[in-house]
Structures are given as structure tokens and as C-alpha cells.
């Protein structure tokens, strides 16, 4: 295999909801340290921490007010250094979340930039309104205008996300210098790289009006621009290439060709990217307009990206997405079977697999009943905007239930004690009500559990080079079945996934290596939500 980060499995932790060590109801770094043996035993080789830096938490840490210090809610810098050290002892490396498209409006740079004469003024995009209107017609990712007026400053500032997330202006050379120093600060502490937040929109080629669109008016001026590639090449050459590290870009709205431009090895920009297209096959235009999930459309998109990039970052859920077992299969009568089927997909595609906390035990979406239960700014802004548009309340609620990021942010379910073992206090948001049924403790001793199936798959992947560096060939994509092959030097693994509760015929060659049903024999028929891996050696 080429790089160590291609062989390992990544586990994403949303620190606020992972494990609380001091009873304040907020997950923290000592809590993560206490779970390192669990993660080691699962077979994890890399931890991606969602932001733990100082933040006023308007967007739960994706609004950073000090890149070089730890949010006291999560612990201290000493705790962070201990985490890096203790993880390293277990051959687990840590990557941090790099959020440089914007800072918090509480960051000292922004606070100083409000003074027109400040040297920090041009760290951000400050502009006058035009004829009593906003500086341009851009819209934000969070269902608002993309400009906020600041009384003190007498001008507007650009924010593609929340008002508390002013965009940095990379046209100012000092901004890139500041970013390089932040990267070196963390890499010198021994982290192994970065998950780079919305890293393909950080260069705004122009602030002109955009073509009016349903989603993100103005994005043609900042989506994967040439200036963006120059920044990535510079960071790679001047920083990343001097450390044993890797980068994975979160690249919104990226197409295969944009993806290749961002992560082909010879481009020397990013090492891999999260594409979004497979996460958009069950929506119309934007996630708030649900479309019936189609295993065929989903499989075809995954297959397209497997062939489009030389190396993929494979994921089915994260802190921004609903729970995959609720979204792409059946979290009711086939919860265990379908969670294992999705695990088989994730761990046998070509690329680095990313598991999101709780996915390995089959955590599901939450049966929210009221908008007051939702804390996420993206959902709250959308609910407000659709109210202004007089969309009927019932439909607005269905939009929220379909797309709210809150589904993924309820506390990790460790056991069946109160608060699911996440905290001894009152959790910052309630635990999912199904924690007595779905929790790590009642799976660890059960050899047939979802969690132990993840462990088996992670080991299988580690022990079979064909799953690491083998090629990908699509075999069959039908209404209900996704089948593909991984091949390397005559060894062929055929993976067949049944996405429905019907039994389906799927007659392929090979010896049964693994089934999600602990089947010992395979006769060309898949049980509901069954996945099998067949093995053959080409003579
Ligand atoms: O998300 C980028 C982003 O666009 C997401 O909002 C995504 O489009 C949507 O929520 C999923 O459908 C990154 C972070 O992952 C997210 O948590 C932050 O809110 C956002 O950037 C701003 O930093
Ligand atoms: Ca805590």
C-alpha cells in the first residue's frame, strides 16, 4: 500500500457528544482518553476530532475564536497533549478539524478588524452597502443573507455560514501566513493531519452578484477557484510536505473533475476529499426537499466516484448528516441486518473508510417532536426562513426531520444506565430515547452484534491487501442489489449488498467468506438486507 493513511480506518468524534468525564453534561477530551482502549479494540487507526478549539459555539466549534487553545468546556491543552500521546501509544493517530474559510466573530482578528484603520481590516470582507442594499446578492449556507451590518464599523461583512462566522479574505497575504503558523503549531504537537472544512470555497475570485439560484446564489465566484488550488499547493509545499501527515478536504458541491483537481497525487494539493453526491441522491436540489431513497441511484453514484478518483474518502454519515441506518436502510425491524450491510459497503469500497461515532453500534435518527428540541443553527435558521415564506408548519417540520444535523449530535450510547453512560450529569442535549436497546455495552459481548461485525470487517480489510489496494469493478446495480468486485493479483472479492427487506437472487461465483447473517453457505439468494463477500482465486 502507498501511504499509512490508506491502510487505517478513521473514526470521527464529535467531542461535545462523545464522553463526559466531569459530569457537566458536555463531552470532553479526558472522556475521549478514557475510551481509547475501546477504539483500539474496534481496530481504529486514526481519530478525527471535530473542533475542540476555543469557540462561542454558535456553530458548535466550527466558529473558532482561538486556533491555538482548547475550549475549556473540553479540557486543557495538557489534556490534548495527553490524548495525542496516549493515542500514539495505541498506534492511533489524531487529525484535527481545520476551519479556515471563516473564524468566529469573537476571534481577536475580527474584533480588531471592526476598526477601519486596523491592520486586520482586510483579514475579512468588509464592504459598504449599495444604494441601501447589501454589497451583493449572495446567499449563505444557513438560509440567510451572506452579509451582516456592523454598527461600529459602518459597513457589512461577508459570512457564507452563520453571522458569527465571518469569512477570511485570502487575498490578504498575511492571512495565509497566519494559517501556516496554525498548521505548524498543531503538527509540531504530533498530530497527523487535518480534515479541512469547506476547503474548496476559501478563495473568492470576485464579490460580484451571482446568477440567482435556489441554493447558494454567488457560488460561481468561490467554488473550487484557481486561487483556491494555489493556496492548497502552497500549504502542501511549505507546510504539509515537511511532516508525516495527510489532509482530507470537505469539498462541497464538488464534481469528479473538480475532485481530481483537488486530490490527484500529481496535483500535490489534498490527499483525499469527501464528495457529497452520494449524500444528495435522496433529495431534490437541497437536503430539505426529500426524495425517496433509491438504492440504484445511490449505488450508481458511489460506483461513479470509485471510478472517478484514484483514492476515495468513504463515508455514510457524519456530524452534519442524518444517521445512515435510518436513511439508507431499515432502522426498524431490520436494524441489525441493515447496519451490518452498510458496514460491509463502507469497509469494502476502495479508499479510506470514515466511521462516525455511534455508527458502529447502529445508532439511529431521533424521534424529535418539536423545533424547541433542536439546537443546531442551520435547522433553526431554516425553520425561521420557511416560516417567513408561509410554508405550512407540517411540511416545515418534515423538512427539519429529514435534514437536521441534530440527528447525529445526540450523545454516544455507551450503556443502558441513565444518560446512556455518556454523563453523570444532565447532557447538553437529550440522549436518543432508544439507548436501552442500542448501546455499546450490550453489543461488546454479543459476537453477532453490529459493533463486532464492524470489528470483523476492519480486521478483514487490514488482513486482505485486495481490499486495501485492489481495483474496483462494478458488477450489478439493480433496483435492490449493488454488487462489485475488488481484484488484486488474481484474488477477487465479490461484494453483494441487498438494500431491501425482500429476498433477492444474486448468483455470483466464489466461496462465501463473510455474510451479515452468519450464514455458512451461500446459494445465490440474499436474505433481507444481507450482504455477502465471496472470494475466488483466478487461475
Ligand atoms: O459543513 C459544510 C456544509 O456545507 C454543511 O453545512 C453541509 O453542507 C450541510 O450541513 C450538510 O448537508 C462544514 C462543517 O462540517 C459544518 O459542521 C459547519 O457548520 C460548516 O462547515 C461551517 O463551518
Ligand atoms: Ca465534561
Coordinates of C-alpha atoms and ligand atoms in Angstrom, one line a residue:
X1 CA 0.0 0.0 0.0
X2 CA 1.2 3.5 -0.7
X3 CA 0.6 5.6 2.4
X4 CA -0.2 4.6 6.0
X5 CA -3.4 6.7 6.0
X6 CA -4.7 4.4 3.2
X7 CA -4.4 1.3 5.4
X8 CA -6.1 2.7 8.5
X9 CA -9.7 3.2 9.4
X10 CA -10.8 6.7 10.6
X11 CA -13.2 7.3 13.5
X12 CA -14.8 10.7 13.7
X13 CA -15.5 12.0 17.2
X14 CA -17.9 14.9 17.8
X15 CA -16.3 15.8 21.2
X16 CA -19.4 17.5 22.7
X17 CA -21.3 14.3 22.4
X18 CA -18.8 11.5 22.8
X19 CA -18.0 11.1 26.5
X20 CA -18.3 13.4 29.5
X21 CA -15.7 12.8 32.2
X22 CA -16.6 15.5 34.8
X23 CA -20.4 15.4 35.0
X24 CA -21.1 18.8 33.4
X25 CA -23.1 17.1 30.6
X26 CA -20.6 18.1 27.9
X27 CA -18.3 15.6 26.3
X28 CA -14.6 16.3 26.8
X29 CA -11.0 15.3 26.0
X30 CA -10.4 13.3 29.2
X31 CA -13.6 11.4 28.2
X32 CA -12.1 10.6 24.8
X33 CA -8.9 9.4 26.5
X34 CA -11.0 7.1 28.7
X35 CA -12.3 5.4 25.5
X36 CA -9.0 4.9 23.7
X37 CA -8.9 1.2 24.6
X38 CA -12.4 0.7 23.2
X39 CA -11.4 2.4 20.0
X40 CA -8.2 0.4 19.8
X41 CA -10.2 -2.8 20.3
X42 CA -12.5 -1.7 17.5
X43 CA -9.5 -1.6 15.2
X44 CA -9.4 2.2 14.7
X45 CA -6.1 3.7 13.4
X46 CA -6.9 7.4 13.1
X47 CA -9.2 9.7 15.2
X48 CA -10.7 12.8 13.5
X49 CA -11.7 15.3 16.2
X50 CA -14.4 17.8 15.3
X51 CA -13.2 21.2 16.6
X52 CA -12.0 21.4 20.2
X53 CA -10.5 25.0 19.9
X54 CA -11.9 28.0 21.8
X55 CA -15.3 28.9 20.4
X56 CA -18.5 30.7 21.5
X57 CA -20.3 27.6 20.0
X58 CA -22.6 29.4 17.6
X59 CA -21.8 26.5 15.3
X60 CA -20.5 24.1 18.0
X61 CA -16.9 24.8 17.4
X62 CA -16.9 25.5 13.7
X63 CA -16.7 29.2 14.7
X64 CA -13.2 29.4 16.2
X65 CA -12.1 32.3 18.4
X66 CA -8.6 31.0 19.2
X67 CA -6.9 28.3 17.0
X68 CA -4.1 27.7 19.5
X69 CA -6.1 27.0 22.6
X70 CA -8.6 24.4 23.8
X71 CA -12.2 25.3 24.6
X72 CA -12.2 25.0 28.5
X73 CA -15.5 23.0 28.2
X74 CA -13.5 20.2 26.5
X75 CA -10.4 20.5 28.8
X76 CA -6.9 22.0 28.6
X77 CA -4.0 22.0 26.2
X78 CA -2.4 19.5 28.6
X79 CA -5.3 17.2 28.1
X80 CA -4.9 17.5 24.3
X81 CA -1.2 16.7 24.6
X82 CA -2.0 13.6 26.7
X83 CA -4.6 12.5 24.2
X84 CA -2.1 12.7 21.4
X85 CA 0.4 10.8 23.5
X86 CA -1.9 8.1 24.8
X87 CA -3.4 7.6 21.3
X88 CA 0.1 7.2 19.9
X89 CA 0.9 4.5 22.5
X90 CA -2.0 2.6 21.0
X91 CA -0.9 3.2 17.4
X92 CA -3.8 5.6 16.9
X93 CA -3.0 9.0 15.3
X94 CA -5.1 12.2 15.7
X95 CA -6.2 14.6 12.9
X96 CA -7.8 17.9 13.8
X97 CA -10.6 19.8 12.1
X98 CA -9.1 22.8 10.1
X99 CA -11.7 25.6 9.7
X100 CA -10.1 28.4 7.8
X101 CA -12.9 29.6 5.5
X102 CA -14.0 31.7 8.4
X103 CA -13.3 32.4 12.1
X104 CA -15.7 33.2 14.9
X105 CA -16.8 36.9 15.2
X106 CA -15.2 36.7 18.7
X107 CA -11.7 36.0 17.2
X108 CA -9.3 38.8 18.1
X109 CA -8.6 39.4 14.4
X110 CA -12.3 40.1 13.7
X111 CA -12.8 42.2 16.8
X112 CA -9.8 44.4 15.7
X113 CA -10.9 44.4 12.1
X114 CA -14.1 46.3 13.0
X115 CA -11.9 49.4 13.2
X116 CA -11.5 50.6 9.7
X117 CA -7.9 51.7 10.3
X118 CA -6.9 48.3 11.8
X119 CA -4.2 46.3 10.0
X120 CA -6.7 43.4 10.5
X121 CA -9.4 45.2 8.5
X122 CA -8.6 43.3 5.3
X123 CA -8.4 39.9 7.0
X124 CA -12.2 39.9 6.3
X125 CA -14.5 41.1 3.5
X126 CA -15.8 44.5 4.8
X127 CA -17.9 46.3 2.2
X128 CA -20.4 49.3 2.0
X129 CA -23.9 48.6 1.1
X130 CA -25.0 49.5 -2.4
X131 CA -28.0 52.0 -2.7
X132 CA -29.3 50.9 0.6
X133 CA -28.9 47.3 -0.3
X134 CA -26.4 44.6 0.6
X135 CA -23.0 44.6 -1.1
X136 CA -24.1 41.8 -3.4
X137 CA -26.9 39.2 -3.8
X138 CA -25.1 36.1 -2.3
X139 CA -27.0 33.8 0.0
X140 CA -25.5 31.8 2.8
X141 CA -25.3 28.0 3.6
X142 CA -27.5 28.7 6.6
X143 CA -30.7 30.1 4.9
X144 CA -29.8 33.8 5.5
X145 CA -28.2 36.7 3.6
X146 CA -24.5 36.4 3.4
X147 CA -23.8 39.9 4.7
X148 CA -24.3 41.3 8.2
X149 CA -24.2 45.0 9.0
X150 CA -21.9 46.1 11.8
X151 CA -22.9 49.4 13.5
X152 CA -19.4 50.1 15.0
X153 CA -17.8 49.6 11.6
X154 CA -20.5 51.2 9.5
X155 CA -20.1 48.5 6.9
X156 CA -21.2 44.9 6.1
X157 CA -19.1 41.8 6.5
X158 CA -19.3 38.6 4.4
X159 CA -20.4 35.3 6.1
X160 CA -21.2 32.3 4.0
X161 CA -22.3 30.5 7.1
X162 CA -23.7 31.9 10.4
X163 CA -23.4 35.6 11.2
X164 CA -20.9 34.6 13.9
X165 CA -18.6 33.0 11.1
X166 CA -17.1 35.9 9.1
X167 CA -15.2 34.7 6.0
X168 CA -11.5 35.2 5.9
X169 CA -10.0 37.1 3.0
X170 CA -7.1 35.1 1.5
X171 CA -6.4 38.0 -0.9
X172 CA -4.6 39.5 2.1
X173 CA -1.2 37.7 2.2
X174 CA -1.0 37.9 6.0
X175 CA -4.0 35.5 6.3
X176 CA -2.2 32.7 4.6
X177 CA 0.9 33.3 6.8
X178 CA -1.3 33.1 9.9
X179 CA -2.8 29.8 8.6
X180 CA 0.7 28.3 8.0
X181 CA 1.7 29.1 11.6
X182 CA -1.5 27.5 13.0
X183 CA -0.8 24.3 11.0
X184 CA 2.8 24.2 12.2
X185 CA 1.6 24.8 15.8
X186 CA -0.5 21.6 15.7
X187 CA 1.7 19.5 13.5
X188 CA 4.6 20.2 15.9
X189 CA 2.4 18.7 18.7
X190 CA 2.4 15.5 16.8
X191 CA -1.0 15.4 15.1
X192 CA -1.2 13.5 11.9
X193 CA -3.0 16.0 9.7
X194 CA -6.3 17.8 9.1
X195 CA -9.9 17.3 8.0
X196 CA -10.2 20.6 6.1
X197 CA -13.6 22.3 6.5
X198 CA -15.3 23.6 3.3
X199 CA -11.7 23.8 1.9
X200 CA -12.8 24.4 -1.7
X201 CA -14.6 27.7 -1.2
X202 CA -11.9 29.7 0.6
X203 CA -10.9 31.8 -2.4
X204 CA -13.4 34.3 -3.6
X205 CA -12.5 35.4 -7.1
X206 CA -14.9 38.3 -7.1
X207 CA -17.6 39.8 -4.9
X208 CA -19.9 40.5 -7.9
X209 CA -23.5 39.5 -7.9
X210 CA -24.2 35.9 -8.7
X211 CA -26.7 34.3 -11.0
X212 CA -29.9 33.9 -8.9
X213 CA -30.2 30.3 -7.7
X214 CA -32.4 28.3 -5.4
X215 CA -29.2 27.3 -3.5
X216 CA -26.2 29.5 -2.8
X217 CA -26.5 32.4 -5.2
X218 CA -22.9 33.6 -5.8
X219 CA -21.2 30.2 -5.5
X220 CA -19.8 30.6 -9.1
X221 CA -17.4 33.2 -7.6
X222 CA -15.9 30.9 -4.9
X223 CA -16.5 27.2 -5.7
X224 CA -13.1 25.5 -6.4
X225 CA -11.5 28.6 -8.0
X226 CA -7.9 28.6 -9.3
X227 CA -6.8 30.8 -6.4
X228 CA -8.1 28.0 -4.1
X229 CA -5.8 25.5 -5.8
X230 CA -2.8 27.9 -5.4
X231 CA -3.4 28.1 -1.7
X232 CA -3.6 24.3 -1.3
X233 CA -0.4 23.9 -3.3
X234 CA 1.4 26.5 -1.2
X235 CA 0.2 24.9 2.1
X236 CA 1.3 21.5 0.8
X237 CA 4.7 22.7 -0.3
X238 CA 5.5 25.0 2.6
X239 CA 3.9 23.0 5.5
X240 CA 2.4 19.6 4.9
X241 CA 5.3 18.1 2.9
X242 CA 7.6 18.8 5.9
X243 CA 5.6 16.5 8.2
X244 CA 4.4 12.9 8.2
X245 CA 0.8 13.9 7.8
X246 CA -2.2 13.9 5.5
X247 CA -5.2 16.0 4.6
X248 CA -8.8 15.2 3.7
X249 CA -10.8 18.0 2.2
X250 CA -14.5 18.5 2.9
X251 CA -15.4 19.8 -0.6
X252 CA -19.0 20.9 -1.0
X253 CA -20.7 20.6 -4.4
X254 CA -17.5 19.0 -5.9
X255 CA -17.8 17.2 -9.3
X256 CA -15.5 14.3 -10.2
X257 CA -13.2 16.6 -12.3
X258 CA -13.1 19.2 -9.6
X259 CA -12.3 16.3 -7.2
X260 CA -9.4 15.1 -9.3
X261 CA -8.1 18.6 -9.5
X262 CA -8.1 18.7 -5.7
X263 CA -6.7 15.4 -4.8
X264 CA -4.9 13.6 -7.7
X265 CA -1.4 12.8 -6.3
X266 CA 0.4 14.7 -9.0
X267 CA -1.6 17.9 -8.2
X268 CA 0.1 18.0 -4.8
X269 CA -2.9 19.7 -3.1
X270 CA -5.0 17.5 -0.8
X271 CA -4.6 13.8 -0.2
X272 CA -8.3 12.9 -0.4
X273 CA -11.7 14.5 -0.4
X274 CA -15.2 13.9 0.9
X275 CA -17.5 14.2 -2.1
X276 CA -21.2 14.9 -1.4
X277 CA -23.0 13.5 -4.5
X278 CA -24.0 10.1 -2.9
X279 CA -25.4 12.1 0.0
X280 CA -27.6 14.0 -2.3
X281 CA -29.3 11.1 -4.1
X282 CA -32.3 11.2 -1.7
X283 CA -33.0 14.9 -2.1
X284 CA -34.2 17.5 -4.7
X285 CA -31.6 20.4 -5.0
X286 CA -31.0 20.6 -1.3
X287 CA -31.4 18.3 1.7
X288 CA -34.6 19.9 2.9
X289 CA -36.6 18.6 0.0
X290 CA -36.6 14.8 0.5
X291 CA -36.6 12.4 -2.4
X292 CA -37.4 8.7 -2.0
X293 CA -34.2 6.8 -1.3
X294 CA -33.2 4.8 -4.4
X295 CA -30.6 2.1 -3.8
X296 CA -29.9 2.1 -7.5
X297 CA -29.2 5.9 -7.7
X298 CA -27.1 5.6 -4.5
X299 CA -25.1 2.7 -5.8
X300 CA -24.6 4.2 -9.2
X301 CA -23.2 7.4 -7.7
X302 CA -20.9 5.5 -5.3
X303 CA -19.6 3.4 -8.3
X304 CA -19.1 6.6 -10.4
X305 CA -16.9 8.1 -7.7
X306 CA -15.0 4.9 -7.1
X307 CA -14.0 5.1 -10.8
X308 CA -13.5 8.9 -10.8
X309 CA -10.8 9.2 -8.2
X310 CA -7.7 7.1 -7.6
X311 CA -8.4 7.1 -3.9
X312 CA -11.6 7.9 -2.0
X313 CA -12.6 9.0 1.4
X314 CA -15.6 6.8 2.0
X315 CA -18.3 7.8 4.5
X316 CA -22.1 7.3 5.0
X317 CA -22.7 9.7 7.9
X318 CA -21.0 12.4 10.0
X319 CA -22.0 15.3 12.3
X320 CA -23.8 17.1 9.5
X321 CA -25.8 14.2 8.2
X322 CA -28.7 12.0 9.4
X323 CA -27.9 8.5 10.7
X324 CA -27.2 6.2 7.7
X325 CA -29.1 3.2 9.1
X326 CA -32.3 5.4 9.2
X327 CA -31.6 7.0 5.9
X328 CA -30.3 4.3 3.6
X329 CA -31.8 1.1 5.0
X330 CA -34.2 0.0 7.8
X331 CA -33.8 1.1 11.4
X332 CA -36.9 -0.7 12.5
X333 CA -37.4 -4.5 12.0
X334 CA -34.1 -4.9 10.2
X335 CA -31.9 -2.6 12.2
X336 CA -29.0 -5.0 12.9
X337 CA -29.0 -6.6 9.5
X338 CA -29.1 -3.3 7.6
X339 CA -26.5 -1.7 9.8
X340 CA -24.1 -4.6 9.0
X341 CA -25.0 -4.4 5.3
X342 CA -24.0 -0.7 5.3
X343 CA -20.8 -1.5 7.3
X344 CA -19.9 -4.0 4.6
X345 CA -20.3 -1.3 1.9
X346 CA -18.2 1.2 3.9
X347 CA -15.4 -1.2 4.7
X348 CA -15.0 -2.9 1.2
X349 CA -15.1 0.2 -1.1
X350 CA -11.8 1.3 -2.4
X351 CA -10.5 4.2 -0.2
X352 CA -10.1 5.2 3.4
X353 CA -13.2 4.4 5.5
X354 CA -14.6 7.0 7.9
X355 CA -16.8 5.8 10.7
X356 CA -18.8 8.4 12.6
X357 CA -19.3 7.9 16.4
X358 CA -22.2 5.6 17.1
X359 CA -22.4 4.3 13.5
X360 CA -20.6 1.2 14.7
X361 CA -23.4 0.3 17.1
X362 CA -26.2 1.2 14.7
X363 CA -27.3 4.5 16.3
X364 CA -30.4 5.9 14.6
X365 CA -32.1 9.2 13.9
X366 CA -34.1 10.7 16.8
X367 CA -37.8 10.9 17.1
X368 CA -37.9 14.7 17.7
X369 CA -41.3 16.2 18.2
X370 CA -40.8 19.9 18.4
X371 CA -38.4 22.5 17.0
X372 CA -37.6 23.6 20.6
X373 CA -35.7 20.3 20.9
X374 CA -33.4 21.4 18.1
X375 CA -30.2 23.3 18.9
X376 CA -28.5 23.4 15.5
X377 CA -28.3 26.8 14.0
X378 CA -28.7 25.5 10.4
X379 CA -32.0 23.9 11.3
X380 CA -33.2 26.9 13.3
X381 CA -32.4 29.3 10.6
X382 CA -34.2 27.2 8.0
X383 CA -37.3 26.8 10.2
X384 CA -37.4 30.6 10.6
X385 CA -36.9 31.3 6.9
X386 CA -39.6 28.8 5.8
X387 CA -42.0 30.4 8.4
X388 CA -41.4 33.8 6.7
X389 CA -42.3 32.0 3.4
X390 CA -45.6 30.9 5.0
X391 CA -44.8 27.2 4.3
X392 CA -47.3 25.1 6.3
X393 CA -46.0 24.0 9.7
X394 CA -46.4 20.3 9.0
X395 CA -44.3 20.5 5.9
X396 CA -41.7 22.6 7.6
X397 CA -41.4 20.0 10.4
X398 CA -40.9 17.3 7.8
X399 CA -38.1 19.3 6.2
X400 CA -36.4 19.6 9.6
X401 CA -36.8 15.9 10.4
X402 CA -35.4 15.0 7.0
X403 CA -32.3 17.2 7.2
X404 CA -31.5 18.3 10.7
X405 CA -27.9 17.7 11.8
X406 CA -29.2 17.2 15.3
X407 CA -29.9 13.5 14.4
X408 CA -26.2 12.9 14.5
X409 CA -25.3 15.0 17.6
X410 CA -27.1 13.3 20.4
X411 CA -24.8 11.7 23.0
X412 CA -22.9 8.4 22.2
X413 CA -24.8 5.5 23.8
X414 CA -22.3 3.6 25.9
X415 CA -24.7 1.5 28.1
X416 CA -28.3 1.2 29.4
X417 CA -27.7 3.3 32.5
X418 CA -29.3 6.7 32.8
X419 CA -28.0 9.1 30.1
X420 CA -26.6 6.0 28.3
X421 CA -23.4 6.3 30.3
X422 CA -22.5 9.5 28.4
X423 CA -22.6 11.6 31.5
X424 CA -23.4 11.5 35.2
X425 CA -25.0 15.0 34.9
X426 CA -27.6 16.5 32.5
X427 CA -26.5 16.1 28.9
X428 CA -26.2 19.2 26.8
X429 CA -28.9 17.7 24.6
X430 CA -31.0 14.7 25.4
X431 CA -29.9 11.1 24.7
X432 CA -31.8 9.3 22.0
X433 CA -34.7 7.5 23.7
X434 CA -33.7 4.1 22.3
X435 CA -30.4 3.9 24.2
X436 CA -31.5 1.0 26.3
X437 CA -31.9 -1.0 23.1
X438 CA -28.9 0.4 21.2
X439 CA -25.7 0.8 23.2
X440 CA -22.1 -0.3 23.2
X441 CA -22.3 -2.4 26.4
X442 CA -25.0 -4.8 25.1
X443 CA -23.0 -5.4 22.0
X444 CA -19.5 -5.9 23.2
X445 CA -20.1 -9.5 24.5
X446 CA -22.5 -10.4 21.7
X447 CA -20.5 -11.9 18.8
X448 CA -23.3 -11.3 16.4
X449 CA -23.6 -7.5 17.2
X450 CA -23.3 -4.7 14.8
X451 CA -20.2 -3.5 16.7
X452 CA -18.5 -6.9 16.5
X453 CA -19.3 -7.0 12.8
X454 CA -17.5 -3.7 12.3
X455 CA -14.5 -5.2 14.2
X456 CA -14.6 -8.3 11.9
X457 CA -14.8 -6.1 8.8
X458 CA -12.0 -3.8 9.9
X459 CA -9.8 -6.8 10.6
X460 CA -10.7 -8.4 7.2
X461 CA -9.8 -5.1 5.4
X462 CA -6.5 -4.9 7.3
X463 CA -5.6 -8.6 6.5
X464 CA -6.5 -8.6 2.8
X465 CA -4.5 -6.4 0.5
X466 CA -7.2 -6.8 -2.1
X467 CA -9.5 -4.6 0.0
X468 CA -6.7 -2.0 0.5
X469 CA -5.1 -1.6 -2.9
X470 CA -7.3 -3.8 -5.2
X471 CA -9.1 -2.3 -8.1
X472 CA -12.9 -1.6 -8.1
X473 CA -15.2 -3.0 -10.8
X474 CA -19.0 -2.5 -10.7
X475 CA -20.8 -5.8 -11.3
X476 CA -24.5 -5.2 -11.0
X477 CA -26.7 -2.3 -10.0
X478 CA -30.3 -3.0 -9.9
X479 CA -33.3 -1.7 -8.0
X480 CA -32.3 -3.5 -4.9
X481 CA -28.8 -5.0 -5.3
X482 CA -25.4 -3.4 -5.5
X483 CA -22.6 -5.8 -6.5
X484 CA -19.0 -5.0 -7.2
X485 CA -15.6 -6.7 -7.2
X486 CA -12.2 -5.8 -5.7
X487 CA -9.3 -7.6 -7.5
X488 CA -5.6 -7.8 -6.9
X489 CA -3.1 -10.2 -8.5
X490 CA -5.7 -12.9 -9.2
X491 CA -7.5 -12.6 -5.8
X492 CA -11.1 -11.5 -6.3
X493 CA -13.5 -10.4 -3.6
X494 CA -17.1 -10.1 -4.8
X495 CA -19.3 -7.9 -2.6
X496 CA -23.1 -8.2 -2.9
X497 CA -25.5 -6.0 -1.0
X498 CA -29.2 -6.4 -0.7
X499 CA -30.8 -3.0 0.1
X500 CA -34.3 -4.3 0.7
X501 CA -36.4 -6.5 3.0
X502 CA -37.1 -8.8 0.1
X503 CA -35.1 -11.9 -0.6
X504 CA -33.3 -11.4 -3.9
X505 CA -31.5 -13.7 -6.3
X506 CA -27.9 -12.7 -6.8
X507 CA -26.0 -15.6 -8.3
X508 CA -22.2 -14.9 -8.4
X509 CA -19.2 -17.1 -8.3
X510 CA -16.9 -17.6 -5.3
X511 CA -16.5 -19.1 -1.9
X512 CA -18.5 -17.5 0.9
X513 CA -16.0 -15.5 3.0
X514 CA -18.4 -13.5 5.1
X515 CA -22.2 -12.9 5.5
X516 CA -24.0 -10.4 7.6
X517 CA -26.3 -13.4 8.6
X518 CA -23.5 -15.7 10.0
X519 CA -24.6 -17.9 7.1
X520 CA -22.2 -20.8 6.5
X521 CA -23.4 -21.4 2.9
X522 CA -24.5 -19.2 0.1
X523 CA -26.9 -20.4 -2.7
X524 CA -27.2 -17.3 -4.9
X525 CA -30.0 -15.8 -2.8
X526 CA -29.7 -12.9 -0.4
X527 CA -31.9 -12.6 2.7
X528 CA -33.4 -9.2 3.6
X529 CA -30.6 -6.6 3.9
X530 CA -28.0 -9.3 3.6
X531 CA -24.5 -8.6 2.4
X532 CA -22.0 -11.3 1.4
X533 CA -18.4 -11.3 0.5
X534 CA -17.3 -14.1 -1.9
X535 CA -13.7 -15.0 -2.6
X536 CA -12.2 -16.6 -5.6
X537 CA -8.6 -17.0 -6.9
X538 CA -8.2 -16.6 -10.6
X539 CA -6.1 -19.4 -12.0
Ligands
LIG1 O1 -20.0 21.8 6.7 C1 -20.1 22.4 5.4 C2 -21.5 22.4 4.9 O2 -21.9 22.9 3.9 C3 -22.5 21.7 5.7 O3 -23.3 22.7 6.3 C4 -23.3 20.8 4.8 O4 -23.5 21.4 3.6 C5 -24.7 20.5 5.4 O5 -24.8 20.9 6.6 C6 -24.9 19.0 5.2 O6 -26.0 18.8 4.5 C7 -18.9 22.2 7.4 C8 -19.0 21.6 8.8 O7 -19.0 20.1 8.6 C9 -20.3 22.0 9.4 O8 -20.5 21.4 10.6 C10 -20.1 23.5 9.6 O9 -21.4 24.0 10.1 C11 -19.8 24.3 8.3 O10 -18.8 23.6 7.5 C12 -19.3 25.7 8.6 O11 -18.0 25.5 9.2
LIG2 CA1 -17.4 17.4 30.5

